[in-house]
Tab-separated table of N, CA and C in Angstrom:
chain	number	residue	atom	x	y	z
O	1	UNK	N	7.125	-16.874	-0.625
O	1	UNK	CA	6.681	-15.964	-1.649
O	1	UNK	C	7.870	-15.666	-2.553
O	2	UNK	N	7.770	-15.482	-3.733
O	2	UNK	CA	8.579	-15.454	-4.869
O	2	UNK	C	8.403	-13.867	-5.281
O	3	UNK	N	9.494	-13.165	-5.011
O	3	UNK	CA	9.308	-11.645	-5.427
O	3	UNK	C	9.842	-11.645	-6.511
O	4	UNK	N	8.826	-10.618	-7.748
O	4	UNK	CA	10.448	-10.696	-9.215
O	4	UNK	C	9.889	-9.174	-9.495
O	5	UNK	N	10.455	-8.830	-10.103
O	5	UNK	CA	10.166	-7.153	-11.054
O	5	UNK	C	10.291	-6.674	-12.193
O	6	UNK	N	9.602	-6.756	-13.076
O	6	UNK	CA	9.351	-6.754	-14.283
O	6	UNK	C	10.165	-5.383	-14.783
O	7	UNK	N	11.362	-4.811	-15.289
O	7	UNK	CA	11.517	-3.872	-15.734
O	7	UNK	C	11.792	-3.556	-17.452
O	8	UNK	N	10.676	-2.532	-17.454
O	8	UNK	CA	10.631	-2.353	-19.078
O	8	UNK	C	11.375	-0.800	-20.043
O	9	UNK	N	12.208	-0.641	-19.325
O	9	UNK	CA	13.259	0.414	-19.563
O	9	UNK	C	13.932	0.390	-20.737
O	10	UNK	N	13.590	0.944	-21.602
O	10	UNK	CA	14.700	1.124	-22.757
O	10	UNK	C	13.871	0.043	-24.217
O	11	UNK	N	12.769	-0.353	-23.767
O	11	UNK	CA	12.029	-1.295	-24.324
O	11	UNK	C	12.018	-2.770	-23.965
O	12	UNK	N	12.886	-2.782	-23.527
O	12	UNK	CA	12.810	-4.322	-23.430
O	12	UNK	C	12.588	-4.635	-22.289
O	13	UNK	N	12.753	-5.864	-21.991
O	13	UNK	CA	12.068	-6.978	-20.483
O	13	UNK	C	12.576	-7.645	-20.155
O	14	UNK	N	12.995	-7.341	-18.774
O	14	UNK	CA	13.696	-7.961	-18.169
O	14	UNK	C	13.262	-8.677	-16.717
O	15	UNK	N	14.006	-9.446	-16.461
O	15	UNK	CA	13.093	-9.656	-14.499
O	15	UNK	C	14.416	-9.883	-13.755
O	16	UNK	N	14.110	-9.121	-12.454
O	16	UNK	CA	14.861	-9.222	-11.239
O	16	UNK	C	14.461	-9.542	-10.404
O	17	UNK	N	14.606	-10.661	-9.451
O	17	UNK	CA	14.426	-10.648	-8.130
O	17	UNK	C	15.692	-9.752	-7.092
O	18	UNK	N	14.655	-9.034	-6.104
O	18	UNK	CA	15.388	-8.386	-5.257
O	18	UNK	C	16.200	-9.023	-3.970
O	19	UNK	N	16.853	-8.521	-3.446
O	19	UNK	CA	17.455	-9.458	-2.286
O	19	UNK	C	16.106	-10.177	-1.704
O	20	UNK	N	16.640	-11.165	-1.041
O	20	UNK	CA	15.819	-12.374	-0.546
O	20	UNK	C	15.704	-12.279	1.060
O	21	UNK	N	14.518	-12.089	1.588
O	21	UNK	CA	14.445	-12.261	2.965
O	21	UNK	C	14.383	-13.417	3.358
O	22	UNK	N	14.413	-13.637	4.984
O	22	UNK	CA	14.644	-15.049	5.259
O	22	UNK	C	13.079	-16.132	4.862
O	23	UNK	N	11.710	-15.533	4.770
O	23	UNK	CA	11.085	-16.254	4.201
O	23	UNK	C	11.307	-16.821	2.783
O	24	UNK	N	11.770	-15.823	1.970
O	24	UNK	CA	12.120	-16.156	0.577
O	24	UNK	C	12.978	-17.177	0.108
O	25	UNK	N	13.807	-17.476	1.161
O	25	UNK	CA	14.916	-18.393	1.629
O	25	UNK	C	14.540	-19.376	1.683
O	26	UNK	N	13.729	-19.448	3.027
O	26	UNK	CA	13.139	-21.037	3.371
O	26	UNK	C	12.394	-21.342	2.608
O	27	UNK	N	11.282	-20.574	1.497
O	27	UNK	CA	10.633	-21.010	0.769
O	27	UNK	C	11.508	-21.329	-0.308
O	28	UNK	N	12.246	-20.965	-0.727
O	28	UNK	CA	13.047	-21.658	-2.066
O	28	UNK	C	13.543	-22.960	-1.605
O	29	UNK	N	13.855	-22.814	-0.246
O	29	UNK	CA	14.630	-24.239	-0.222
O	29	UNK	C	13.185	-25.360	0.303
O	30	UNK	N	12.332	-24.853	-0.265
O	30	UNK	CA	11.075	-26.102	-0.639
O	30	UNK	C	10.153	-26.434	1.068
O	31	UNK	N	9.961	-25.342	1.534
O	31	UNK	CA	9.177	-25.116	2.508
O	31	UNK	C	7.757	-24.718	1.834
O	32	UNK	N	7.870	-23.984	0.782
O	32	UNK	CA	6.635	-23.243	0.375
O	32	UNK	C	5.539	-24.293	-0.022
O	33	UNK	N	4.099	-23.968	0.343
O	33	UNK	CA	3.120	-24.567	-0.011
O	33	UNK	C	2.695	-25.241	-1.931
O	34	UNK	N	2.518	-26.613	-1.900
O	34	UNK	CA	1.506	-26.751	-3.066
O	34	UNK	C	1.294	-25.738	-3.825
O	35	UNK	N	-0.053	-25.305	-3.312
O	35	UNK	CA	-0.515	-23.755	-3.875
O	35	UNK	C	0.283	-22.905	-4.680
O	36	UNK	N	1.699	-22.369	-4.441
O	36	UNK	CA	2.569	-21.940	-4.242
O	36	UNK	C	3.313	-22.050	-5.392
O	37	UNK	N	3.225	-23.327	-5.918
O	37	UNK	CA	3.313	-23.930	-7.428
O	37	UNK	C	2.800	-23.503	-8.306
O	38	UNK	N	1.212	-23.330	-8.064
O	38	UNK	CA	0.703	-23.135	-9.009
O	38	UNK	C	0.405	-21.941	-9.907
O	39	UNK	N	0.512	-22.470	-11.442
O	39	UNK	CA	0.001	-20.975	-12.215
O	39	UNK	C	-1.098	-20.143	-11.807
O	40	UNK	N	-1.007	-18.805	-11.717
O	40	UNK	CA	-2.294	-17.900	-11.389
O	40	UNK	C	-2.537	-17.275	-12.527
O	41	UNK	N	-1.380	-16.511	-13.260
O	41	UNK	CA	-1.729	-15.699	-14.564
O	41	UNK	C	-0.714	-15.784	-15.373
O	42	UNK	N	-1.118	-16.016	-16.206
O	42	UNK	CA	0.147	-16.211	-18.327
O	42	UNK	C	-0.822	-14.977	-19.091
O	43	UNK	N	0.593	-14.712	-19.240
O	43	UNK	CA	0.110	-13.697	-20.601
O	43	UNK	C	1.500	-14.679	-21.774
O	44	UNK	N	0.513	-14.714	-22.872
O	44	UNK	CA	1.375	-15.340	-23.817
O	44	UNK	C	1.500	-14.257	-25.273
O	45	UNK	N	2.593	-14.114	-25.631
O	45	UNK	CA	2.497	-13.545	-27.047
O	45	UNK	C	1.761	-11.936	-26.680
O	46	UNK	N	1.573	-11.150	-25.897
O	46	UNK	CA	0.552	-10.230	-25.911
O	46	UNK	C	1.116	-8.739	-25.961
O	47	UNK	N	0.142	-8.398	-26.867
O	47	UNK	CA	0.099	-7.129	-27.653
O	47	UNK	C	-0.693	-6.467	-27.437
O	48	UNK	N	-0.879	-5.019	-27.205
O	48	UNK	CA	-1.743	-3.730	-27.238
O	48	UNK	C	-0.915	-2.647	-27.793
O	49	UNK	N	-2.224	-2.720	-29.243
O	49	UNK	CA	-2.135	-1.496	-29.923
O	49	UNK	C	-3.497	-0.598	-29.653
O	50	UNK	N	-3.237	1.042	-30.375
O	50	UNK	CA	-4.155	1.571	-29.897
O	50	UNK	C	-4.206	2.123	-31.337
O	51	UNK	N	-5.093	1.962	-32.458
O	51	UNK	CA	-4.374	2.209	-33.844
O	51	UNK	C	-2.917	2.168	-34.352
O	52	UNK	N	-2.404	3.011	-34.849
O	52	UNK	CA	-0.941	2.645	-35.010
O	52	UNK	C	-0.331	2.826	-34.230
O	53	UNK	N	-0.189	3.227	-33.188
O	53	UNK	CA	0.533	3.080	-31.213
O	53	UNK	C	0.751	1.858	-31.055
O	54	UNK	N	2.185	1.221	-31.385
O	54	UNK	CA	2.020	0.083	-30.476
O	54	UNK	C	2.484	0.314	-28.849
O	55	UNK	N	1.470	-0.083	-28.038
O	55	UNK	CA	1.576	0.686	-26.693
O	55	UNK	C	2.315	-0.933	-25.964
O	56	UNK	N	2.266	-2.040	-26.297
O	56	UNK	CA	2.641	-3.112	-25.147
O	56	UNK	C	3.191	-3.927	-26.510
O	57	UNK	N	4.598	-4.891	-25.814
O	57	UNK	CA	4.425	-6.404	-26.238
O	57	UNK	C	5.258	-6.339	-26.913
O	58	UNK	N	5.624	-7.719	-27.782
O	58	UNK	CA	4.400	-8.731	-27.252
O	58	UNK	C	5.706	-9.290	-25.770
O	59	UNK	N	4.749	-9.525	-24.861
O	59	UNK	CA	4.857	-9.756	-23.392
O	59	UNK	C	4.846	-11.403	-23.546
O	60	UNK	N	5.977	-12.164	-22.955
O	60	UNK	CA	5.108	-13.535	-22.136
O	60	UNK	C	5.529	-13.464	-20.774
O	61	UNK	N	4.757	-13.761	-19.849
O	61	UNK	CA	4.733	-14.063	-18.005
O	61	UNK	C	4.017	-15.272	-18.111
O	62	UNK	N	4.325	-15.709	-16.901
O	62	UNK	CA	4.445	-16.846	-15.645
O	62	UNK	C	3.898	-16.428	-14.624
O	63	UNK	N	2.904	-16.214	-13.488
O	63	UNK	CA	2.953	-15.980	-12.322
O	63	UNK	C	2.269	-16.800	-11.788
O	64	UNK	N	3.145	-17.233	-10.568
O	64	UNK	CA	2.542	-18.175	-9.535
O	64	UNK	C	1.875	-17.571	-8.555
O	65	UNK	N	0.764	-18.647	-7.943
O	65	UNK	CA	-0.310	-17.730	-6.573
O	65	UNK	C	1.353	-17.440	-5.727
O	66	UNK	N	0.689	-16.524	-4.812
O	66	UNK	CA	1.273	-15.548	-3.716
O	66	UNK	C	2.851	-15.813	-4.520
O	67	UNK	N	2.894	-15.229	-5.300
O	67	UNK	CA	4.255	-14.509	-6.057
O	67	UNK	C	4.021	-13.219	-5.715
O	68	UNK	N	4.645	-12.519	-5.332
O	68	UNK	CA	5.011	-10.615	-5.177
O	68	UNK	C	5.374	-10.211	-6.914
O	69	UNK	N	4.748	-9.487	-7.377
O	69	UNK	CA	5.506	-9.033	-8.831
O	69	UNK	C	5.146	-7.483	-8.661
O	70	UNK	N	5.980	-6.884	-9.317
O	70	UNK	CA	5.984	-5.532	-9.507
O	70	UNK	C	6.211	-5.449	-10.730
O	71	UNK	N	6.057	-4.065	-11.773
O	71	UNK	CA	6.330	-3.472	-13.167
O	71	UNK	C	7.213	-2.168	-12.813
O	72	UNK	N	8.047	-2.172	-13.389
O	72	UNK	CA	8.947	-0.416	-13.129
O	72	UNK	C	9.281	-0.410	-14.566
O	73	UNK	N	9.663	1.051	-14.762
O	73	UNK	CA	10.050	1.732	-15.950
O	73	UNK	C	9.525	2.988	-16.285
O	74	UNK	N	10.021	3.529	-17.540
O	74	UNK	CA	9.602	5.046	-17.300
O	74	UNK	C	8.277	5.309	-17.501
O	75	UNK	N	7.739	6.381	-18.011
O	75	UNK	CA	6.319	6.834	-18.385
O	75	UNK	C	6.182	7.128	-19.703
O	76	UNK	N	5.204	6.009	-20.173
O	76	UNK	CA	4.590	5.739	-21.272
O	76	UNK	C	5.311	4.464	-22.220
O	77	UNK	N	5.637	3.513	-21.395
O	77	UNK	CA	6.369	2.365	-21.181
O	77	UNK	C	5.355	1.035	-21.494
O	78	UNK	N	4.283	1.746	-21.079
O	78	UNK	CA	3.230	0.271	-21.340
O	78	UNK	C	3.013	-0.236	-19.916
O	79	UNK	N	3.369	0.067	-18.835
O	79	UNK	CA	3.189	-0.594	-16.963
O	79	UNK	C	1.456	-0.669	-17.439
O	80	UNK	N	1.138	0.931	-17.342
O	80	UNK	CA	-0.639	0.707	-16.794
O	80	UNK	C	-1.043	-0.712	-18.048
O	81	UNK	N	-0.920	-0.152	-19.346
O	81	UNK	CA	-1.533	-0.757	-20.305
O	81	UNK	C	-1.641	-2.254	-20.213
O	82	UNK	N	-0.064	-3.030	-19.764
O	82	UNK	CA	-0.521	-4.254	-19.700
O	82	UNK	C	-1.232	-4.714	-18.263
O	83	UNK	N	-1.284	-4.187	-17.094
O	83	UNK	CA	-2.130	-4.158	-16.010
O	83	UNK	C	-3.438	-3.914	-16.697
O	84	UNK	N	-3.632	-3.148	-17.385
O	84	UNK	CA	-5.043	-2.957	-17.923
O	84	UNK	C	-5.774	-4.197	-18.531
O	85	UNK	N	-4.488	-4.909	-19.658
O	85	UNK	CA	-4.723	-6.033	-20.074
O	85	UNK	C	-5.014	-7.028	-19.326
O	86	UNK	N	-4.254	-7.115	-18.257
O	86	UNK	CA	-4.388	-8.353	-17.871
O	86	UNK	C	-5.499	-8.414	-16.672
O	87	UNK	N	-5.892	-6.981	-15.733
O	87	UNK	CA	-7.016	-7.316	-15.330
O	87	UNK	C	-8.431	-7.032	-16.175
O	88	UNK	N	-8.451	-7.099	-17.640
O	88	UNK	CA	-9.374	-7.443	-18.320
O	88	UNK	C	-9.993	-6.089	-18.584
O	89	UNK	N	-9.689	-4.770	-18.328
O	89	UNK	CA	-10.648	-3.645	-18.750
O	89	UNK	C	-9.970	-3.118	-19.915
O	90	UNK	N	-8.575	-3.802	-20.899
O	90	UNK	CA	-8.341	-3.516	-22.373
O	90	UNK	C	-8.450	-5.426	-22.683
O	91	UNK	N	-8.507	-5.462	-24.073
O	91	UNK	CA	-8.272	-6.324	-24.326
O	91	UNK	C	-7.198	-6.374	-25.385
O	92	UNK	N	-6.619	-7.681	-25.142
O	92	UNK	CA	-4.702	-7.235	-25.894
O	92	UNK	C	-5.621	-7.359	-27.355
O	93	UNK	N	-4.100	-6.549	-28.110
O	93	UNK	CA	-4.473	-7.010	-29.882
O	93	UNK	C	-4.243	-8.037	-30.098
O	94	UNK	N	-2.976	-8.756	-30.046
O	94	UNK	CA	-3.147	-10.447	-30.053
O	94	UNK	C	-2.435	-10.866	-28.639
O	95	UNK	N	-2.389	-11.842	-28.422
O	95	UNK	CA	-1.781	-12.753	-27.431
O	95	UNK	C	-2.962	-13.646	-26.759
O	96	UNK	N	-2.713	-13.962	-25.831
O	96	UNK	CA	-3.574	-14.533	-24.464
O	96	UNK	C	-3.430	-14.261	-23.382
O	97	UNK	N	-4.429	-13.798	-22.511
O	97	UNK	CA	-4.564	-13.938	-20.439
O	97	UNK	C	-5.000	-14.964	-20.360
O	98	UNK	N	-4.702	-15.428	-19.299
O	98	UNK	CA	-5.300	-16.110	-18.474
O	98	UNK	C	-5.349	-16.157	-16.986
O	99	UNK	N	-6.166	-16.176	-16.736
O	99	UNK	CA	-6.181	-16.070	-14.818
O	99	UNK	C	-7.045	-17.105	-14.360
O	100	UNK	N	-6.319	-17.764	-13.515
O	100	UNK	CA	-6.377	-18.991	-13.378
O	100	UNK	C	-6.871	-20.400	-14.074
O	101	UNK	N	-6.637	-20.249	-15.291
O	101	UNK	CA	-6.897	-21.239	-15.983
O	101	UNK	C	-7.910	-20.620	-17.101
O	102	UNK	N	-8.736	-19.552	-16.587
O	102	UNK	CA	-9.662	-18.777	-17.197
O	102	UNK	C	-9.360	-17.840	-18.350
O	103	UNK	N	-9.809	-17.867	-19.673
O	103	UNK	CA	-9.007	-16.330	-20.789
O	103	UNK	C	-9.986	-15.195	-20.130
O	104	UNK	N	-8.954	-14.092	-19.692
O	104	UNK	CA	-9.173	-13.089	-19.592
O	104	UNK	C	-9.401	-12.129	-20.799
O	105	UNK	N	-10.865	-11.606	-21.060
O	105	UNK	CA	-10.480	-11.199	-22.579
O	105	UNK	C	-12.053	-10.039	-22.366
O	106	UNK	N	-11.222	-8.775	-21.849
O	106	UNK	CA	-12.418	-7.275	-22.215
O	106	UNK	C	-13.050	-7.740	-20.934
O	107	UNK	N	-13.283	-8.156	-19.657
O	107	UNK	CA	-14.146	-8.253	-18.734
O	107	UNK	C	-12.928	-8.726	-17.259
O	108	UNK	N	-13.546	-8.043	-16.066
O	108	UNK	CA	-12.580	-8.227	-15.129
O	108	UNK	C	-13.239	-9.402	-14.211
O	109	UNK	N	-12.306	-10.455	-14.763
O	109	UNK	CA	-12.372	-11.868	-13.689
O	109	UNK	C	-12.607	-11.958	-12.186
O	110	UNK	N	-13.803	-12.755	-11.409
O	110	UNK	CA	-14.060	-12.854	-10.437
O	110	UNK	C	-12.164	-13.326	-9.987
O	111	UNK	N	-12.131	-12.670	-8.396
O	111	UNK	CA	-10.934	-12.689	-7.928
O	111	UNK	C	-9.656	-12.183	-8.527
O	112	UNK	N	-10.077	-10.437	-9.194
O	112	UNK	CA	-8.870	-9.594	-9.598
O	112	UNK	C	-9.408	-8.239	-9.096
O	113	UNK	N	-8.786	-7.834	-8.075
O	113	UNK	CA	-9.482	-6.067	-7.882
O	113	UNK	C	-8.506	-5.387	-8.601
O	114	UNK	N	-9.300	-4.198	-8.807
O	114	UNK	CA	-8.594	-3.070	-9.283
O	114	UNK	C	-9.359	-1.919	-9.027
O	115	UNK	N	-7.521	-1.081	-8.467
O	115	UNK	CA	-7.433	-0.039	-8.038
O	115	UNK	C	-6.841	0.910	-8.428
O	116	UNK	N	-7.675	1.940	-9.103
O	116	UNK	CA	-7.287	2.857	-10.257
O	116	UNK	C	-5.984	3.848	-9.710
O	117	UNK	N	-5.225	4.596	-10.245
O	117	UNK	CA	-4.347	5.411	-10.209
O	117	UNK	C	-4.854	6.968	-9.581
O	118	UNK	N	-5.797	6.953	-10.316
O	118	UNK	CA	-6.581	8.486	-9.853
O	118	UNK	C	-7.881	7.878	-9.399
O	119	UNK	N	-8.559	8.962	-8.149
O	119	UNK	CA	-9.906	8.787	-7.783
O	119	UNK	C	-11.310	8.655	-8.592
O	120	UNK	N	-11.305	7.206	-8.641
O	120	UNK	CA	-12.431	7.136	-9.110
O	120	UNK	C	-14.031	7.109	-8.450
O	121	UNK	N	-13.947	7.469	-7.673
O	121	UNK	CA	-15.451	7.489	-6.883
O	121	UNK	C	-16.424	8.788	-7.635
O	122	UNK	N	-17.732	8.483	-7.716
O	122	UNK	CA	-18.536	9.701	-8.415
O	122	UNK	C	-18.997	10.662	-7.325
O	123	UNK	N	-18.703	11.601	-7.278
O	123	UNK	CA	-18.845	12.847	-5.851
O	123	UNK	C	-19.971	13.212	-5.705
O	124	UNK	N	-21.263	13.053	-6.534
O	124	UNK	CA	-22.649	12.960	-6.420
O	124	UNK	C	-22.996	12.049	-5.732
O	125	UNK	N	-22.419	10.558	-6.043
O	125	UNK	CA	-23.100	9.434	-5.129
O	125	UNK	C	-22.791	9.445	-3.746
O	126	UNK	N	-23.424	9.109	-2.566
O	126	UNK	CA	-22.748	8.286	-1.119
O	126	UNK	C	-21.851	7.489	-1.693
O	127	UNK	N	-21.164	7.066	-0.197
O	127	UNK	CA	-20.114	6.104	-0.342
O	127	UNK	C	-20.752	5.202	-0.947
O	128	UNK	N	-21.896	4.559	-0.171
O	128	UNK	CA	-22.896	3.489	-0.268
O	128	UNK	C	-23.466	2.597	-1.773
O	129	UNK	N	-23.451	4.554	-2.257
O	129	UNK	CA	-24.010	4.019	-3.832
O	129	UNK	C	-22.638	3.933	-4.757
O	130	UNK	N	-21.503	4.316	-4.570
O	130	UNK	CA	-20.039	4.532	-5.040
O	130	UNK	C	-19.860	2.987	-5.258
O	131	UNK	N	-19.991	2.281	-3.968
O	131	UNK	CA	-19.695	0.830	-3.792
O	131	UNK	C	-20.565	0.113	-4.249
O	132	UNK	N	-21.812	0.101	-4.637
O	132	UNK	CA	-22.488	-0.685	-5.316
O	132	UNK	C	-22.403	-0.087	-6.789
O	133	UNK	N	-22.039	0.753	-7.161
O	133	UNK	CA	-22.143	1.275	-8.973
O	133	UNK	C	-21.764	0.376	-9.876
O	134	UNK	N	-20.871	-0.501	-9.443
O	134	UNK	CA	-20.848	-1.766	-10.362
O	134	UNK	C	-21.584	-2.770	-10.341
O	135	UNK	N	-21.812	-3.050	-9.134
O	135	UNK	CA	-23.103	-4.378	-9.109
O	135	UNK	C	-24.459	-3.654	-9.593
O	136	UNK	N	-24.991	-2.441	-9.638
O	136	UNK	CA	-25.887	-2.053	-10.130
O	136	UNK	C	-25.609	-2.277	-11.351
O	137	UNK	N	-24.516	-1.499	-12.282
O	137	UNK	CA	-24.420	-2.060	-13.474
O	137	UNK	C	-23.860	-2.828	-13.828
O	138	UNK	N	-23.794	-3.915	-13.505
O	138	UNK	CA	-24.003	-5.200	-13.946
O	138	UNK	C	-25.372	-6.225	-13.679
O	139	UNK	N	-26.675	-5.455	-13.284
O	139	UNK	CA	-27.706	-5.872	-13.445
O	139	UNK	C	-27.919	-6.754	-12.135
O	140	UNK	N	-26.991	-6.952	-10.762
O	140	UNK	CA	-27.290	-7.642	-9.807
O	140	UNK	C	-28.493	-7.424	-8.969
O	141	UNK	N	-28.947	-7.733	-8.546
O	141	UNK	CA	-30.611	-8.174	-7.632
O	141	UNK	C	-30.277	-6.578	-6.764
O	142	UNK	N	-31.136	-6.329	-6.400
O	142	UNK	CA	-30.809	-4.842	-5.470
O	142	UNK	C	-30.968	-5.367	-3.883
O	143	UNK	N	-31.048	-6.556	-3.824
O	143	UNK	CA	-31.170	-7.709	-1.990
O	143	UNK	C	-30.163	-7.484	-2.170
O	144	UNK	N	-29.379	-8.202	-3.453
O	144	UNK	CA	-27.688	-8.842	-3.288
O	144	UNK	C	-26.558	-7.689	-3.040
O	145	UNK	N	-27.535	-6.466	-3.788
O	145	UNK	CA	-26.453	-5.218	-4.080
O	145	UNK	C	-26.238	-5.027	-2.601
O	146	UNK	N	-27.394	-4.847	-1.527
O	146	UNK	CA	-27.678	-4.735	-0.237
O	146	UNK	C	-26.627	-4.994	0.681
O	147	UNK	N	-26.555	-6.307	0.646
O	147	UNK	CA	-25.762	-7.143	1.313
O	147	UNK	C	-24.419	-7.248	0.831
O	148	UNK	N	-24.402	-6.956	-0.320
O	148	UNK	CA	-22.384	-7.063	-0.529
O	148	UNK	C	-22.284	-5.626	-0.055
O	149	UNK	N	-22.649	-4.710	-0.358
O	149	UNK	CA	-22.261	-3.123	-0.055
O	149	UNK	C	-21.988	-2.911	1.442
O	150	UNK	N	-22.960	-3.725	1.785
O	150	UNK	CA	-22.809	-3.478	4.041
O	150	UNK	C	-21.930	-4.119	4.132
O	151	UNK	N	-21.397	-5.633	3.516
O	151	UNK	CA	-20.720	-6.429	4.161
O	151	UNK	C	-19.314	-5.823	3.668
O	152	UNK	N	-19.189	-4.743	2.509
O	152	UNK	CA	-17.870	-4.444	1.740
O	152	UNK	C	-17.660	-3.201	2.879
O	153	UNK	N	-18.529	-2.507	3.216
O	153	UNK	CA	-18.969	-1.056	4.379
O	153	UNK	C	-17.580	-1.625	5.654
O	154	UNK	N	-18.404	-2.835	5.970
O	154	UNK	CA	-18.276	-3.665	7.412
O	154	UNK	C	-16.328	-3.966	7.351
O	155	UNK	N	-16.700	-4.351	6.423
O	155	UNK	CA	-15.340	-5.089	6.104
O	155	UNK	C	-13.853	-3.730	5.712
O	156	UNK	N	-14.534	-2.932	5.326
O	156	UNK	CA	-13.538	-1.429	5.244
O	156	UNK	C	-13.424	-0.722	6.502
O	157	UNK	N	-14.430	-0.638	7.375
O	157	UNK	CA	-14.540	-0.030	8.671
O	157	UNK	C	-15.397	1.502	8.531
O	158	UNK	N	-15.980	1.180	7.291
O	158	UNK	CA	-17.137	2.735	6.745
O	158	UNK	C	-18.310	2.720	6.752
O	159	UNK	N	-18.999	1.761	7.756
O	159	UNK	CA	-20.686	2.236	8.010
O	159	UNK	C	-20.936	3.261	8.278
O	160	UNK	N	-19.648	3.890	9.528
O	160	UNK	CA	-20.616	5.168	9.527
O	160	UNK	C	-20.597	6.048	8.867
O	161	UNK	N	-20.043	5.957	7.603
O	161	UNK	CA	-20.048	6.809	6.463
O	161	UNK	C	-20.442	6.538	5.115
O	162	UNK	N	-21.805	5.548	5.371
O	162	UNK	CA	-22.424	4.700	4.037
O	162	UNK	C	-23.200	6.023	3.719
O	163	UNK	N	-23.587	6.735	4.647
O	163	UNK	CA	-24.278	8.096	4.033
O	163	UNK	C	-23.541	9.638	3.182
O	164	UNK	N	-22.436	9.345	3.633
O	164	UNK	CA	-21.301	10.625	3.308
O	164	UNK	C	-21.172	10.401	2.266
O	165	UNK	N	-20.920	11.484	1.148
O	165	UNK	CA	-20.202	12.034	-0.388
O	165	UNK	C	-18.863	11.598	-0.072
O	166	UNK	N	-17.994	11.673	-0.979
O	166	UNK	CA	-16.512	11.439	-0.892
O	166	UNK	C	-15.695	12.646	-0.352
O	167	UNK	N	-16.303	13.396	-0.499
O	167	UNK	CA	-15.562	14.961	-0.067
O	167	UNK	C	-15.982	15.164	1.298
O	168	UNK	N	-16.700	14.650	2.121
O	168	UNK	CA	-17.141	14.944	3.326
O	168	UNK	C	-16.025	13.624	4.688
């Protein structure tokens, strides 16, 4: 695995890799998988403005599958904004995403989760309906909603709390 850290302090961009553990080691010295090679996400040229705010950019990255990356810097730096960009819920003013070969552009790509900063669960719904609120709106079959929600339940270790509010 390839660790680096994006720091955007003072405006500009820089990358560090941190000390190297002994996997990081053997993988540089060409142990690491195929896979390992390959591009997962480019941002090229990319910009987010918010009217006259220029809030990001323009950014270019590289990231390879199972690369470790982190963003540091202060607050109101642009971290969330280009995370926002690049898992697809802003869309840049100019540049390009891509995730895995795919343009990322205003919609979040099969195989990118995201996990908001503050609690987003709705305190009216069950867990149950919390976890399906997106496949509902996005118009999925209510069988399919069924079955991903138990199997997402199953897979968290929260059946027995498919009935509970978030506050309970």
């Amino acid at each position: 695995m390839t660790v680096r850290a994006l720091n955007t302090t003072g405006g500009g961009v820089t990358y560090a890799s941190p000390p190297m553990s002994p996997t990081d080691t053997r993988e540089r010295a060409g142990t690491a998988t195929a896979a390992a090679d390959t591009t997962a996400i480019v941002l090229s040229a990319v910009t987010r403005s918010y009217g006259p705010i220029h809030a990001l950019g323009p950014i270019d990255l590289q990231l390879k599958t199972n690369e470790f990356f982190s963003v540091v810097g202060p607050s109101g730096c642009g971290k969330s904004t280009m995370l926002d960009v690049l898992a697809g819920l802003n869309r840049p003013t100019s540049g390009e995403v891509l995730f895995e070969g795919k343009r990322v552009d205003g919609q979040v790509p099969d195989g990118i989760g995201v996990v908001f900063q503050d609690d987003a669960s709705f305190p009216w719904l069950t867990v149950e309906r919390n976890i399906g609120f997106g496949l509902r709106r996005k118009g999925v079959s209510p069988q399919e909603i069924k079955e991903r929600v138990q199997r997402a339940l199953e897979f968290m270790g929260l059946t027995a709390f498919a009935n509970a509010h978030p506050s309970q």
